[in-house]
Amino acid sequence: MDGLKEAARALSQGMDGKKTTLDSRARRDFMRLGAAGGGGLLLSFSLFGCKRAEDGRNEKPSETAVGAATNAASSQDPGLARDAFIRVGRDGIVTLVVHKVEMGQGTFTSMPQLLAEELGADLSKVRLEQAPADNKLYADPLLGGQLTGGSTSVRGAYKPLREAGAMVRTVLVEAAAESWKVPAAEITVVGGTLRHEGSGKSAGFGELVDAAAKRELPKSVALKDPEQFTLIGKPVKRLDSPAKTDGTALFGIDARLPNMLVAAVAASPVHGGKLAAVDDQKALAVPGVREVLRIDNAVAVVGEHMWAARKGLEAAAPRWDDGPNAGATTAAIVADMAKASQKEGVVARNDGDALKALASGPGRRIDAVYELPFLAHATMEPINCTVDLKADSCDIWCGTQVPAFAQAAAAKLTGLPETKVKVHNFFIGGGFGRRLESDYVAQSVALAKASKNGQPIKFVWTREEDIQKDMFRPYYYDRVSARVDEKGRPQAWFHRTTGSSIIARFAPGWLSQGLDPDAVEGSRDMPYAVPAVRVEYVRHEPPVPTAFWRGVGPTHNVFVVESFIDELAHAAKQDPVAYRRALLEKSPRTLGVLNLAAEKAGWGKPMAPIAGRKVGRGVSCQFAFGSYVAQVAEVSVGADGEVRVHRVVCAVDCGTAINPDTIVAQMESGIVYGLGAVLWGEITLDKGRVQQTNFGDYRVVRMNEAPAVEVHLVNSRDDPGGIGEPGTSALMPAVTNAVFAATGKRVRKLPIGGQLA
């Protein structure tokens, strides 16, 4: 997904392979200024610059999507053009149509910050509306489609949103200057008010929007010098927090419709299996059960409420034909991958002649194999989707990171044109890549097609259904080798990753000669200076579906690279931080965060002893998602092998920090999320079935298990990098390297689990 430099380049070509560009001139071509339907100023533009025909639609958003903010804005002004991003009403309220979803990452605060900074708006008077499904109008400039993922939101919108805000400010100023008969250059705009000191005149946005709407947009605008920022870089309070703390925020699971029924869903426990039989009579005998729905590989029992649906599904006792994957086990999958990993892969990077140097060069050769398990997303809000299917329309209520994909999936299943499928998007209670998939939408629509009731149905996956029928982070099997000189410095490096290709399924057009750029992100572009480097990828598909997981490619490759670098440092009898410093001569920003993290962690000073436990510090650093991150973890290991992580010190250089509080929160979140994976997280198979069921055996970090986390930001004016995922990918090797420092045992296979006992 992101960071994938090749993917990003491919994305700039557009998902359909047609050339689209981010050229600012093209983007301006799609800025439109006019009067909003309910009165006010309307600026329409495309972040992506994709040309389209004017369709003249001017309709109210079909559904409240993001809680109170959307409700308020929609009720104030019905005149929302379909491709409008910014609307200024006569009441002075600024409405921003957000093309991203809010799933806890802070987008719904950082986006309005960007706009308000250049517009001169009062941030408290900026309202948000969720963009409708449209893969072109609301495409992410970096991803090429309407997706929220890959830590791209702020990176893609940083300049376009500011530019749009500056254009709106310009026409407001011009309207004021003409009205007041004063030079436009003498007018200031602060907090939603325009002032002219010489004449003493002032006006709010709302008083000028009608006049401003009649003006031509400027052909170019000058953006603020970062030294003039008053909002960007400030720790702004989250705009979505009030609704989330007083309970008024709406998530997909909160969808309530008149005459709505509820369905409990069960799919084949073995991927590729089919539904063989269902006891309809017993299910329908349960009070409140209304209907039993079947599709090829799943069954749903529809009830008047969830309890009836659940009891009805139990009574239905579905039986399955397990199909070709009935005998799948984790051990067999890994054995197959180990065998496949011995084959030559697609070459992702080939500097120098690493293979020759490894085979016969001077110095010492070191080899290792690393393994990372299947992982579930385990979102706090279980998967759900509400469908109201009619003969000529289909309405879907859910939380999705890909509304246009969901729309397309439903249109394909129903045979309806996409314009007749409406996706009502909501706050997301945890995405982590899970809701980049539309499988649950497709399943719900397919089941709804089987319904005879004609009533809307909310389909709900239980936690067990969610974890066992997830689309998993792939299992990876990595071979890595290096030849080091007499000083222990690597002269040749080889890294071959074997695993599933998510890109091949998700966006096959992004593959380049069989290379999955996500599979090698973090290995192909490791920050260390090594004369000869060869990185390969072997595609090997398991008998379970795979998908992006928070941190995507770097979650596995950074673990491998940073663990192996630690091995080389140990072999050279050098301090791990000093060893890395010597190899970062060509990556000064990585070196900067490494030094900052080491300094703040007190690297080199002994840790306080803990009775009965061994203690140690570990370090990692990375460049991914456009950001530089280093982490130092402090752990202790008991005699029984139990690992506790006491403290994580994190240094971040993500360029310009839009909202420093959000960055800190994202790093804290990523660290806690990744910690569960490094300590315990794995999905295993036996007889084709996932063995884990719920948080009892798929553990996440509890509050009393969370480490103290310190986040230190590098002051920078560079363009922003992503922050949603780097915290997760950097955490894993920092912890396992700390375990090595404490115990002398190298963890080459995740999770740590009981390996140290």
PDB file of C-alpha atoms in Angstrom, residues 265-278 293-300 318-323 413 439 442-444 446-447 461 465 469 545:
ATOM      1  CA  VAL A 265     -23.626 -14.754  10.371  1.00  0.00           C
ATOM      2  CA  ALA A 266     -21.524 -17.899  10.085  1.00  0.00           C
ATOM      3  CA  ALA A 267     -19.228 -18.675   7.183  1.00  0.00           C
ATOM      4  CA  SER A 268     -17.403 -21.870   6.405  1.00  0.00           C
ATOM      5  CA  PRO A 269     -14.763 -22.472   9.092  1.00  0.00           C
ATOM      6  CA  VAL A 270     -12.387 -23.628   6.361  1.00  0.00           C
ATOM      7  CA  HIS A 271     -11.495 -21.192   3.602  1.00  0.00           C
ATOM      8  CA  GLY A 272     -12.848 -22.598   0.358  1.00  0.00           C
ATOM      9  CA  GLY A 273     -15.472 -24.725   2.111  1.00  0.00           C
ATOM     10  CA  LYS A 274     -19.182 -24.784   1.298  1.00  0.00           C
ATOM     11  CA  LEU A 275     -22.402 -24.785   3.258  1.00  0.00           C
ATOM     12  CA  ALA A 276     -23.713 -28.365   3.292  1.00  0.00           C
ATOM     13  CA  ALA A 277     -26.845 -28.291   5.422  1.00  0.00           C
ATOM     14  CA  VAL A 278     -28.841 -26.149   7.870  1.00  0.00           C
ATOM     15  CA  LEU A 293     -30.538 -17.042   4.573  1.00  0.00           C
ATOM     16  CA  ARG A 294     -28.053 -19.122   2.610  1.00  0.00           C
ATOM     17  CA  ILE A 295     -25.288 -18.427   0.178  1.00  0.00           C
ATOM     18  CA  ASP A 296     -22.654 -20.752  -1.175  1.00  0.00           C
ATOM     19  CA  ASN A 297     -20.299 -20.580   1.802  1.00  0.00           C
ATOM     20  CA  ALA A 298     -22.257 -18.906   4.597  1.00  0.00           C
ATOM     21  CA  VAL A 299     -25.540 -18.811   6.447  1.00  0.00           C
ATOM     22  CA  ALA A 300     -27.301 -16.023   8.326  1.00  0.00           C
ATOM     23  CA  PRO A 318     -24.846 -25.414  10.032  1.00  0.00           C
ATOM     24  CA  ARG A 319     -22.799 -28.233   8.605  1.00  0.00           C
ATOM     25  CA  TRP A 320     -20.006 -27.745   6.121  1.00  0.00           C
ATOM     26  CA  ASP A 321     -18.187 -29.368   3.258  1.00  0.00           C
ATOM     27  CA  ASP A 322     -14.660 -28.326   4.154  1.00  0.00           C
ATOM     28  CA  GLY A 323     -13.363 -28.508   0.606  1.00  0.00           C
ATOM     29  CA  LEU A 413     -23.692  -8.469  -6.849  1.00  0.00           C
ATOM     30  CA  ASP A 439     -15.628  -9.020   1.747  1.00  0.00           C
ATOM     31  CA  ALA A 442     -20.219  -8.424  -0.350  1.00  0.00           C
ATOM     32  CA  GLN A 443     -21.262 -11.217   1.990  1.00  0.00           C
ATOM     33  CA  SER A 444     -23.963  -9.048   3.545  1.00  0.00           C
ATOM     34  CA  ALA A 446     -25.321 -11.527  -1.104  1.00  0.00           C
ATOM     35  CA  LEU A 447     -27.245 -12.693   1.961  1.00  0.00           C
ATOM     36  CA  TRP A 461     -20.061 -10.912  12.870  1.00  0.00           C
ATOM     37  CA  GLU A 465     -16.445 -14.956  13.508  1.00  0.00           C
ATOM     38  CA  LYS A 469     -12.817 -15.474   9.239  1.00  0.00           C
ATOM     39  CA  PRO A 545      -6.969 -15.094   2.475  1.00  0.00           C
TER      40      PRO A 545
END
